XYZ file of C-alpha atoms in Angstrom:
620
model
C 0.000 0.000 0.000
C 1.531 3.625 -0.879
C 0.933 6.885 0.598
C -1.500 7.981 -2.215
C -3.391 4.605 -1.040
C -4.681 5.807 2.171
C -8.795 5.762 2.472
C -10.805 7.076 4.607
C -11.788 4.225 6.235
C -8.530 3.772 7.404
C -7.837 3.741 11.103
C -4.944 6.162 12.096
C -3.587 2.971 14.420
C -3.727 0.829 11.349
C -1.979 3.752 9.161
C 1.162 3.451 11.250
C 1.121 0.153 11.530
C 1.082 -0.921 7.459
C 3.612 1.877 7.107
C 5.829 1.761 10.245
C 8.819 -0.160 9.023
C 9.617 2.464 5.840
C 8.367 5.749 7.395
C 10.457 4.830 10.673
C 13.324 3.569 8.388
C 14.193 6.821 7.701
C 18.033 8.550 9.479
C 16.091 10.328 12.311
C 12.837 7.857 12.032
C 13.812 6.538 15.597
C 13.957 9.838 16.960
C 11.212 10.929 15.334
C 9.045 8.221 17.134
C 10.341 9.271 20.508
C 9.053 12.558 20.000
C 5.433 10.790 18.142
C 4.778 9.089 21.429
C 5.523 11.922 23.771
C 3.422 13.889 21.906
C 0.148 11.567 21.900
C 1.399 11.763 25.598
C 0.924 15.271 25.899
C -2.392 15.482 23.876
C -4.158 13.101 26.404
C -4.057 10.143 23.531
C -1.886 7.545 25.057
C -3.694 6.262 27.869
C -7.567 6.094 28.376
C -8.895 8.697 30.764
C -10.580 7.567 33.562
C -13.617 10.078 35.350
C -13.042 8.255 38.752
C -9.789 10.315 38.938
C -11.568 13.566 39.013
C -10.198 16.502 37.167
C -7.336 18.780 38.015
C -6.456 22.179 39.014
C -5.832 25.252 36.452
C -7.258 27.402 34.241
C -9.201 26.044 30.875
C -8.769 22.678 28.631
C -8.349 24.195 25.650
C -7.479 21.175 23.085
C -7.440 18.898 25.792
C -9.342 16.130 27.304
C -12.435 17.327 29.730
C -10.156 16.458 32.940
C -7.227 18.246 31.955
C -5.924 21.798 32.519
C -3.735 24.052 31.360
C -1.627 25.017 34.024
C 1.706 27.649 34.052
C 4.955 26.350 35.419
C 5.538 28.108 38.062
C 1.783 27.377 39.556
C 3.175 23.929 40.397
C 6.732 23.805 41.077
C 8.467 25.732 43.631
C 11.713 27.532 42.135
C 14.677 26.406 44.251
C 16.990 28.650 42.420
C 18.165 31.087 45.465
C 19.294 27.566 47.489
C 22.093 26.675 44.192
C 25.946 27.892 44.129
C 28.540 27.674 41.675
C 32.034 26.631 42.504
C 35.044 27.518 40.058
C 36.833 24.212 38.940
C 39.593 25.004 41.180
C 37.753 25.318 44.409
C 36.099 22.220 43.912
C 37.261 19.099 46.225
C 36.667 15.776 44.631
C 34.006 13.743 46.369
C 30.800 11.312 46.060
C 28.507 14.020 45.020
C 27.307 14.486 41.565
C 27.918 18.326 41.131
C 25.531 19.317 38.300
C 25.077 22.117 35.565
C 22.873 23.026 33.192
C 22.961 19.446 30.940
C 23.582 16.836 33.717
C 26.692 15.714 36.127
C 29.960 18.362 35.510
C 31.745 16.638 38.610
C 32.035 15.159 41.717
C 32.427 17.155 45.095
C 32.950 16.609 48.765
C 30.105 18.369 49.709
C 25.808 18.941 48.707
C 23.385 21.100 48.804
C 19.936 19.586 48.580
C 18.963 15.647 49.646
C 15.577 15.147 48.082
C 14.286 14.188 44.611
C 14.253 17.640 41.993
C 13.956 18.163 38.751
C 16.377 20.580 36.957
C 16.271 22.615 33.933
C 18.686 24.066 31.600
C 18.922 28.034 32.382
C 22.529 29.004 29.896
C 24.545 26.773 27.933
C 21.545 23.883 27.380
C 19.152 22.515 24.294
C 15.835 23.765 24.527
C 14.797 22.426 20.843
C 11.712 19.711 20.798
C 13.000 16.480 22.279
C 16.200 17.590 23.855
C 16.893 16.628 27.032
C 16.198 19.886 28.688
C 14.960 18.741 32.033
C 15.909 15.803 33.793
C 15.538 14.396 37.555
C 18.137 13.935 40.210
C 17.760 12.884 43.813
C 19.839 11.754 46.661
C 22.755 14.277 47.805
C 23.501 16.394 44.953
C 24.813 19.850 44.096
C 23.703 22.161 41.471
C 25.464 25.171 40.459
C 23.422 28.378 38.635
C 23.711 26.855 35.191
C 20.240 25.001 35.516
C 17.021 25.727 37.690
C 16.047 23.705 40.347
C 12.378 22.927 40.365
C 10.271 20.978 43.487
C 6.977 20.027 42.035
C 3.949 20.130 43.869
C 3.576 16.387 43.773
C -0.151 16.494 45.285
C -0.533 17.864 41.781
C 2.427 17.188 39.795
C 4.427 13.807 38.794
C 8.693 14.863 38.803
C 8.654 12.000 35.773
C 5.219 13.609 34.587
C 7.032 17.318 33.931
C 10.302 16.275 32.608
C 8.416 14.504 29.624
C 6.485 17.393 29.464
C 9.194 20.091 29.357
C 11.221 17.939 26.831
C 8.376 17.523 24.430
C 7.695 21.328 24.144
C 10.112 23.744 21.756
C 11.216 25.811 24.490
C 12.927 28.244 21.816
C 10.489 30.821 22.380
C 10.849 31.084 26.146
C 14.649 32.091 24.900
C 15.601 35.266 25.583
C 19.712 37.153 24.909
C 21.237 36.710 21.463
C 25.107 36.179 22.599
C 24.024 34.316 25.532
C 20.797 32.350 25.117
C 18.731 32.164 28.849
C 16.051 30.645 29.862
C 15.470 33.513 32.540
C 13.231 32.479 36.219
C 10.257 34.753 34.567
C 10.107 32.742 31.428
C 10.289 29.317 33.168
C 7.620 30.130 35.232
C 5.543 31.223 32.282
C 5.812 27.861 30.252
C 2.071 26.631 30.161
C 1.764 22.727 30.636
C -1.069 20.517 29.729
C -1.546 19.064 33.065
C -3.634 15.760 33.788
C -5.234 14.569 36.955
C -1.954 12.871 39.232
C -3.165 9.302 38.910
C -3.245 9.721 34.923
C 0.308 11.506 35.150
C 1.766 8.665 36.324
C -0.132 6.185 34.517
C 1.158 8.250 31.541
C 4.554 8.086 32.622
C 4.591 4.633 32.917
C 3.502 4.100 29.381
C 5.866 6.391 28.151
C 8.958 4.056 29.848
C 7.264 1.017 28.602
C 6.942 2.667 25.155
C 10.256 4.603 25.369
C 12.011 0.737 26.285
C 10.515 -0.697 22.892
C 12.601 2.375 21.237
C 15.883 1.555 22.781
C 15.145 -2.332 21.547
C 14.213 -1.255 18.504
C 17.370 1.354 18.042
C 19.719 -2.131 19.424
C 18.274 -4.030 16.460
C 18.621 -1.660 13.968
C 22.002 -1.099 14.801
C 22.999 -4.442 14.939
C 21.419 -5.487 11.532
C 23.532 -2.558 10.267
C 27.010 -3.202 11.477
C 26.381 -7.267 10.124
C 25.647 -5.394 7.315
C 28.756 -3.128 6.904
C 30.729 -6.110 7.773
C 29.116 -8.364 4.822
C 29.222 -5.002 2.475
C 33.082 -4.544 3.597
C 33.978 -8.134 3.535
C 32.853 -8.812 0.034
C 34.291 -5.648 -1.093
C 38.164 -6.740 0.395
C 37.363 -10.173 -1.150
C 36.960 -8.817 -4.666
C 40.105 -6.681 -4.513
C 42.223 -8.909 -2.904
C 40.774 -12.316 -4.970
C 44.231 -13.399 -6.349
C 42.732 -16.050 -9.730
C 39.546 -15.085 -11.718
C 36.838 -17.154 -10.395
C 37.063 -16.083 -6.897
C 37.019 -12.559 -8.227
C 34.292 -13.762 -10.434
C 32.292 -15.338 -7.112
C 33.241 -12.076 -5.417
C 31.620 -10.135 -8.427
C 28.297 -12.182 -8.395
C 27.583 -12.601 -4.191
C 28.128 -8.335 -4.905
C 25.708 -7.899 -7.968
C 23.392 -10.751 -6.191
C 22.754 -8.774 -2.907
C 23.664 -5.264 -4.201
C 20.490 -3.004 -2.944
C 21.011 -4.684 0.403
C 24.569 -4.432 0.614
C 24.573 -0.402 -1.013
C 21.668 0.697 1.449
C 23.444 4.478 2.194
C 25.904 7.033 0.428
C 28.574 5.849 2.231
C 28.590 2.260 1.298
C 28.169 3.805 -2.566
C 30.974 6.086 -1.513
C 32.983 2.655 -0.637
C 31.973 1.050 -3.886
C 33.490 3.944 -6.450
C 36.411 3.501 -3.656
C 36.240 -0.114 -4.906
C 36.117 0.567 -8.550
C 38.769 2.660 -9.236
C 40.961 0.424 -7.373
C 39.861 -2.596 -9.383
C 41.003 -0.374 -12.369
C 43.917 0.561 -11.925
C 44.583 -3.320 -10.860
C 43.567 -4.723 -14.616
C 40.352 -6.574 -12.946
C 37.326 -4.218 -15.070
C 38.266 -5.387 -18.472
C 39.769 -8.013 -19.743
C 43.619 -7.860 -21.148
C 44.336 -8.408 -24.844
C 48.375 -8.948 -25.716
C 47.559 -7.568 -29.608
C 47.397 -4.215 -27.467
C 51.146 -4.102 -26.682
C 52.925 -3.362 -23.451
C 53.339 -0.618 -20.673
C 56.893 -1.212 -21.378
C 56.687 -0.277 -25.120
C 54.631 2.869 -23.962
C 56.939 3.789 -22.030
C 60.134 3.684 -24.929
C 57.632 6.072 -27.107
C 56.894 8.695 -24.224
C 60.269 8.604 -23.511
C 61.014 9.389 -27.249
C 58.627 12.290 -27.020
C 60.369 13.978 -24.106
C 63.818 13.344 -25.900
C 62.094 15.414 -29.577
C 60.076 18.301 -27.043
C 63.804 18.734 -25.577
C 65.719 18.640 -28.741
C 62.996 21.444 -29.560
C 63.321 23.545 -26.873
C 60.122 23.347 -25.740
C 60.391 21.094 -22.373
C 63.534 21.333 -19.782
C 65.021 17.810 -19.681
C 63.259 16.142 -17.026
C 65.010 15.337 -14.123
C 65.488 11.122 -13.545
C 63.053 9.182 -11.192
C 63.885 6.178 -9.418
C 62.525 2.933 -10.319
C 59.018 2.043 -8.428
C 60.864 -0.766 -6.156
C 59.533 -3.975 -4.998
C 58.035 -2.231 -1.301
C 56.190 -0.186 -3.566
C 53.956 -1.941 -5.100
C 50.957 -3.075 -2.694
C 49.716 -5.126 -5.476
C 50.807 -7.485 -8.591
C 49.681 -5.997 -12.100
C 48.676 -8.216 -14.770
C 51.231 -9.134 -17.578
C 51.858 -6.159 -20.074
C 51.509 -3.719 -17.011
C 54.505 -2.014 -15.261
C 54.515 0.294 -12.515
C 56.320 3.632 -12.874
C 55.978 7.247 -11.637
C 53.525 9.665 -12.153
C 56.513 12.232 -13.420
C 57.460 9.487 -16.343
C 54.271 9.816 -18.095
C 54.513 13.583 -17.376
C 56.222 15.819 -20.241
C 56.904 18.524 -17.251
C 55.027 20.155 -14.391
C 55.031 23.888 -12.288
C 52.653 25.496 -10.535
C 50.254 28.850 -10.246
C 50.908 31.997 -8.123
C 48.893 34.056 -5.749
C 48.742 37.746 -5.801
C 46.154 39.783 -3.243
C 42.917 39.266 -5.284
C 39.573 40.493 -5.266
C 36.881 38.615 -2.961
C 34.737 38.276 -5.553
C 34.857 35.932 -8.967
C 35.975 37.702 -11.833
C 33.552 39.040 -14.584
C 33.530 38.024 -18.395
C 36.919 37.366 -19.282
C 38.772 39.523 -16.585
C 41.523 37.568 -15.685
C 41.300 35.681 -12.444
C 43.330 32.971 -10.392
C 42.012 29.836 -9.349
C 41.003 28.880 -5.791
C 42.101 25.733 -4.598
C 38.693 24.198 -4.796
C 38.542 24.605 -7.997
C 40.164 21.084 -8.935
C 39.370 19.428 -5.362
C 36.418 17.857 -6.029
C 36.721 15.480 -8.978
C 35.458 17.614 -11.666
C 37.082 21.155 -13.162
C 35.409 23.942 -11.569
C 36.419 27.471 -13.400
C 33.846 29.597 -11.822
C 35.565 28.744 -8.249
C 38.341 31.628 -9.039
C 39.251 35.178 -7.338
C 39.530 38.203 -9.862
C 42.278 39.777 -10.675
C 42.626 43.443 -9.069
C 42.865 46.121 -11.928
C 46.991 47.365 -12.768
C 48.034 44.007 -11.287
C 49.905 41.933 -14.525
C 48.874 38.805 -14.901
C 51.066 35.668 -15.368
C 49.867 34.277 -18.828
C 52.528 31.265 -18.648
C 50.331 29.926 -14.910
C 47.165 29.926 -17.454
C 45.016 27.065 -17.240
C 44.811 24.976 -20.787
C 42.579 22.193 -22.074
C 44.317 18.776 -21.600
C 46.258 19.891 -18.124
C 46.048 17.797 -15.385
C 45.825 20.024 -11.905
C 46.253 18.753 -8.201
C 45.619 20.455 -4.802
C 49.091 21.076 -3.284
C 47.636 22.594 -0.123
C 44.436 21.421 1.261
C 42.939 19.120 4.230
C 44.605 15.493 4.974
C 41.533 14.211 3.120
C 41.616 16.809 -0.242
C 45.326 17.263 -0.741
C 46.584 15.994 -3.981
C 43.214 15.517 -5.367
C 43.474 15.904 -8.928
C 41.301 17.012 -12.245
C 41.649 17.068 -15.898
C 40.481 19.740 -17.431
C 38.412 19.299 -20.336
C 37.732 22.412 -21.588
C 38.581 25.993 -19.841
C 37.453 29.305 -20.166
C 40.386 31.812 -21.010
C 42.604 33.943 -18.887
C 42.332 31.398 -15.825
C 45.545 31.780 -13.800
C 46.565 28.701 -11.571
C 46.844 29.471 -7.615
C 50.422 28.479 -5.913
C 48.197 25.789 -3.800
C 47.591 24.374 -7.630
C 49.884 22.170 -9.320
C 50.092 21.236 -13.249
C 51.477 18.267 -14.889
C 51.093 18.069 -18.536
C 50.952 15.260 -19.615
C 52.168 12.567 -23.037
C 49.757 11.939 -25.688
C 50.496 8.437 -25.077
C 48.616 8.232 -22.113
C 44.881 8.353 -21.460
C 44.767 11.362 -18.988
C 41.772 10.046 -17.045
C 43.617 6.825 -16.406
C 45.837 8.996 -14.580
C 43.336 10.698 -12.625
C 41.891 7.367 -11.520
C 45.291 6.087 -10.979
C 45.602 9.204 -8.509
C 42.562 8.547 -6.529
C 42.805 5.515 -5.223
C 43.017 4.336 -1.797
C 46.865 3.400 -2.497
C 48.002 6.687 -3.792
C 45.909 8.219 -0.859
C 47.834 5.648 1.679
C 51.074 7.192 -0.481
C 50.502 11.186 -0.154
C 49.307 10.917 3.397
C 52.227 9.638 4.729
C 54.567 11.922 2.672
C 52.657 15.107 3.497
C 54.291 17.835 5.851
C 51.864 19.808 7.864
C 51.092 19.162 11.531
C 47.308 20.612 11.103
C 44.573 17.945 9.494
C 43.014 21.167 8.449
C 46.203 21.904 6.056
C 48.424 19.733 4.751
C 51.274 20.077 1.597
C 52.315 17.710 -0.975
C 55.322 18.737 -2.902
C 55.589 18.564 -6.542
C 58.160 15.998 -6.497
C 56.096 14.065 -3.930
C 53.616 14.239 -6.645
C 56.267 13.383 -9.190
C 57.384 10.244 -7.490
C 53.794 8.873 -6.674
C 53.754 5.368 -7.973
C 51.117 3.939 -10.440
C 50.684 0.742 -12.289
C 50.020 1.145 -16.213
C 48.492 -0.640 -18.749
C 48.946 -0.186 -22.279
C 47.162 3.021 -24.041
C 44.051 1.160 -25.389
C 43.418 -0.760 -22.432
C 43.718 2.763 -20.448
C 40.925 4.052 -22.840
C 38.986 1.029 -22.428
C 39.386 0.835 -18.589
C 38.503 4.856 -18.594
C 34.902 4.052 -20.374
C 34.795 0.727 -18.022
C 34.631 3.329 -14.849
C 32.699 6.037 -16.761
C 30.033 3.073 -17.244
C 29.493 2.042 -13.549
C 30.101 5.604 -11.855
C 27.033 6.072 -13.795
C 25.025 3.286 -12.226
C 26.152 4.867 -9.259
C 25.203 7.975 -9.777
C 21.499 6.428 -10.749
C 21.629 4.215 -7.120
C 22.569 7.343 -5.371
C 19.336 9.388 -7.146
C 17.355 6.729 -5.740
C 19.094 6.109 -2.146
C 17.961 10.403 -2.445
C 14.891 9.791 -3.465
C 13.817 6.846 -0.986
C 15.212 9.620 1.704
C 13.024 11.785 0.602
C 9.820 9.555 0.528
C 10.727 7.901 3.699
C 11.028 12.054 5.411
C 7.467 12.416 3.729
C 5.675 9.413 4.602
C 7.204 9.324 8.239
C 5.962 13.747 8.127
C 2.362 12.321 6.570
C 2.199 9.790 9.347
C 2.693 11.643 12.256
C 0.969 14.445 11.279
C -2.156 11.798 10.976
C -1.315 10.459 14.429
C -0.988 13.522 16.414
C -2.111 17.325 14.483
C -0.720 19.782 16.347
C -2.869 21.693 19.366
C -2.571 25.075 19.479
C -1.202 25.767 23.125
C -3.826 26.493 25.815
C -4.029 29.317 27.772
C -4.386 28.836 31.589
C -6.751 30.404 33.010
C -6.137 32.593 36.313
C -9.290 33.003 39.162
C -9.237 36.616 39.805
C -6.846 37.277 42.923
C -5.939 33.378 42.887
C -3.031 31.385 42.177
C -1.468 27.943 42.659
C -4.227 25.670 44.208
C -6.515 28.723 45.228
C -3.714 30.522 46.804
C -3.436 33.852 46.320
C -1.316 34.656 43.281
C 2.085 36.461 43.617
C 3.741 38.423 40.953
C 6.674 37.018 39.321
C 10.317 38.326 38.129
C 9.183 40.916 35.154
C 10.956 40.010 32.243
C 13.889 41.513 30.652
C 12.529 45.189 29.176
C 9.870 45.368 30.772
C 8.486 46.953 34.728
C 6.686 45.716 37.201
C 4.569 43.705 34.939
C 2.834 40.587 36.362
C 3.413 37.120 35.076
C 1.227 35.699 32.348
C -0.448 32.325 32.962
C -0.542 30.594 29.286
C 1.305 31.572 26.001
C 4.270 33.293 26.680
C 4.380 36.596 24.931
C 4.613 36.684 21.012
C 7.539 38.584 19.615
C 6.483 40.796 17.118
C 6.899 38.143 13.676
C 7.418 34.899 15.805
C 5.615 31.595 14.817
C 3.624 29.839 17.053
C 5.584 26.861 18.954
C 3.698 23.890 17.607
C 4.391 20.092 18.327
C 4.100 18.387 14.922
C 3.911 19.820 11.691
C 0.894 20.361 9.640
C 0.735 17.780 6.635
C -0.256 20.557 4.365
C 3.167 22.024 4.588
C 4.503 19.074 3.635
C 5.306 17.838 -0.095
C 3.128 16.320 -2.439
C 2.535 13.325 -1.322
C 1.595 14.334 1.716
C -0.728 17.141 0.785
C -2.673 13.789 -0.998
C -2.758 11.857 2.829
C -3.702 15.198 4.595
C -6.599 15.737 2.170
C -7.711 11.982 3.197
C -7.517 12.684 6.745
C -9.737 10.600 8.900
C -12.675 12.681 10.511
C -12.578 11.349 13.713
C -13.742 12.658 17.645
C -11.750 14.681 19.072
C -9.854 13.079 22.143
C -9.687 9.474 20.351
C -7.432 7.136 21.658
C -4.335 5.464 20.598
C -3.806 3.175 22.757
C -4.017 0.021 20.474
C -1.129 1.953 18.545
C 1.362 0.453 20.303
C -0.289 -3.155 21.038
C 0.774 -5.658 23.657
């Protein structure tokens, strides 16, 4: 059954269950349930109310069941705040008490302040975003320093458990107040309106949100463990077929691969692995098959070295300077018969590199001259609008000019882009190479993509990363004779060419899985969107209201800390205060906003009571 299948006879319960496994498939599905079930918690639908347990205190029910209330904070906790002290890290004597701060346990001191069960709640430095662990309970002896608020509920009233879930299930953002240091200030707290239940119900709540909330974790195990046997079966197969020395184990290898691919290639990384894979099959002679009437590496090699010998006899190259044999050490791998291994600066005619005068921030415009930034060749593919423009009166450097046919490598990058490498097609003119750029040009007797798969393989990576110089992973250098002396194995021409389309031919099938791993994402976000907004539309928050001259359980009322900006003023008792532009905090998102397919389900919506129950949602 797909999305655009839903009818309207079909229970909401029922909805979930036919599509649970692909909407809660999806990256965050997991934590998207968390948040599902806390908020059918919140919205009285995940356990039955029960009249014998009499209603409780507050203002109106707005959205809610009959025997709920909307109730601020601060009418049923008391604010311990004045009781907490902060200690300096250096004053503090290690102990058995947790010493805690705004997100949980900072340390361990020799002494406490409070001995009784509290909740706490992040004032500075916490998350206050839907379904981050902004409050949390602590008991026993226990010291808190002014980083988080200290709340004692008014447990004739209020479950501790109870207001946790419900202080984590609300977007606290808009209680935020200070732009360099986000606060969520006494006043605010104190304003936060919470749906609140009658006590028995809280903690009958609470208890089906731990049984529910255990079913998660178990779920979460699972999933994770089907994923690393996964990995494992994905990596093994993949170090079988590079390392399978005779044909029909490569062959086996192959098949087990192309039997169980859309299990084994389930996310971009294990595609990621698999180009990994088949550019080092490549450059290993394991795509294609070899054909002797195609001559030898070593016969290549006499006619490149022919047309250095004429280019220097012309005057056009420097004679290039000699380059060690690849020795034995060198080669992680045996290449097929025909191949030979040799240096990247043998098949080279000669190399240099760009320059880097003080440039304008922005690109250049028409054909202004400009210098290339160093991402312009870091990604795989020539990128000539990635370039700085040329300041007016400075002379440019027409000999560091980019040209079709060069082949261009990062000399200065990260540990992970250094030494990447393009060719360059085609170019537009008056391009100007960066110092952080280097250029080998290369013979017409070898295919120049061959070379640029030959350069990003896992080996040559293995090879550049231990010869770079820079202590920083955030910039490292490869020299040009580095680059020059980078080993690579090499097949004759027309097997190069025919290896080149090989790779060309199944980076496209990746490319295709990877639209569809994108797309699947993107159904799974919807469905999983379309399903909860079924399960649990967002409420619009109630607002508690206040007997004239009462307050927390008929008391009278007392007025709270005025907020920032303002005098004297009295605290409210439901929404906080709209800034001027500010959206509404809702719990789940409309499925109207949503895409297409989802716009379909949301016009199918089930018209069903308000206050129905979900309780066989989650079934024994």
């Amino acid at each position: 059954m797909t999305v655009l299948e839903v009818t309207p006879e079909l229970p909401a319960a029922e909805l979930l269950r036919q599509h649970f496994d692909e909407a809660f498939s999806a990256p965050d599905g997991i934590k998207r349930l968390r948040e599902l079930i806390l908020t059918l918690a919140m919205q009285g639908k995940l356990v039955e109310q029960d009249l014998s347990e009499g209603e409780s205190i507050g203002g109106d029910s707005e959205g809610l069941p009959s025997s709920w209330k909307w109730v601020s904070l601060g009418d049923v906790v008391d604010v311990l705040d004045s009781l907490r002290k902060p200690v300096t890290k250096q004053d503090r004597r290690e102990g058995p008490y947790p010493y805690y701060g705004a997100s949980g346990i900072v340390d361990y001191v020799d002494q406490y302040i409070f001995d009784e069960p509290l909740v706490l709640v992040g004032e500075d430095g916490a998350k206050w975003g839907k379904g981050d662990r902004t409050a949390f309970r602590i008991e026993g002896k226990t010291w808190v320093n002014n980083h988080a608020h200290v709340l004692r509920p008014h447990r004739e009233v209020l479950d501790d458990q109870y207001v946790v879930h419900c202080l984590i299930e609300r977007d606290l953002q808009p209680f935020i107040t200070g732009m360099t240091v986000p606060k969520l200030n006494q006043a605010r707290l104190n304003s936060i309106p919470i749906p609140l239940p009658p006590l028995a119900e809280q903690r009958r709540i609470v208890a089906r949100i731990d049984q529910l909330m255990a079913r998660c974790d178990e779920l979460e195990d699972l999933r994770e463990q089907q994923e690393h046997k996964r990995v494992q079966v994905h990596r093994a197969v993949l170090r079988e077929v590079t390392a399978a020395s005779d044909p029909a184990a490569f062959a086996e290898g192959w098949r087990f691969l192309a039997d169980h691919f859309g299990e084994l290639h389930a996310t971009p990384k294990d595609l990621a692995e698999l180009r990994g894979v088949i550019l080092q099959l490549a450059v290993m002679g394991k795509l294609v098959p070899q054909d002797a009437s195609e001559g030898t590496a070593a016969e290549l090699l006499e006619q490149i070295q022919a047309e250095k010998k004429r280019l220097v006899q012309e005057g056009k190259i420097k004679a290039p300077k000699p380059l060690p044999p690849v020795t034995e050490a060198e080669q992680p791998y045996e290449v097929p018969q025909g191949w030979a291994w040799v240096r990247l600066g043998e098949v080279a005619l000669s190399s240099d590199s760009g320059w880097s005068p003080q440039c304008e921030s922005m690109p250049r415009v028409g054909d202004a001259w400009g210098v290339l930034k160093v991402s312009a060749v870091s990604w795989g593919r020539f990128q000539p609008e990635a370039n700085k423009a040329l300041p007016v009166g400075v002379e440019p450097r027409p000999e560091t000019e980019v040209r079709s046919g060069d082949f261009l490598l990062s000399r200065a990058n990260t540990d992970e882009l250094v030494a990447r490498s393009v060719v360059v097609e085609e170019t537009p003119p008056r391009l100007m190479m960066s110092d952080k750029i280097v250029r080998f040009v290369l013979s017409e007797n070898v295919e120049r993509q061959f070379i640029n798969i030959c350069n990003g393989t896992r080996n040559s990576r293995i090879y550049y990363a231990s010869n770079a110089s820079g202590t920083s992973s955030s910039m490292k250098n490869v020299s040009r004779e580095v680059m020059s002396n980078l080993p690579i194995s090499l097949p004759p021409l027309a097997e190069q060419r025919r290896i080149v389309a090989k790779v060309d031919q199944l980076m496209g099938l990746c490319d295709v899985l990877q639209e569809r791993l994108t797309a699947q994402g993107v159904k799974q976000g919807q469905l999983l969107g379309a399903v909860m907004a079924q399960l649990a539309p967002s409420v619009a928050v109630g607002r508690p209201a206040a007997t004239a001259g009462s307050g927390r359980r008929g008391r009278p009322s007392a007025a709270a800390a005025a907020p920032e900006g303002s005098s004297g003023e009295k605290r409210g008792r439901g929404r906080p205060r709209k800034a001027a532009g500010a959206e509404p905090a809702r719990s789940i998102p409309q499925a109207s906003s949503e895409a297409d397919a989802i716009r379909k389900l949301e016009a199918l919506r089930l018209e069903r009571a308000q206050g129905d129950k979900l309780v066989s949602l989650f079934e024994e």
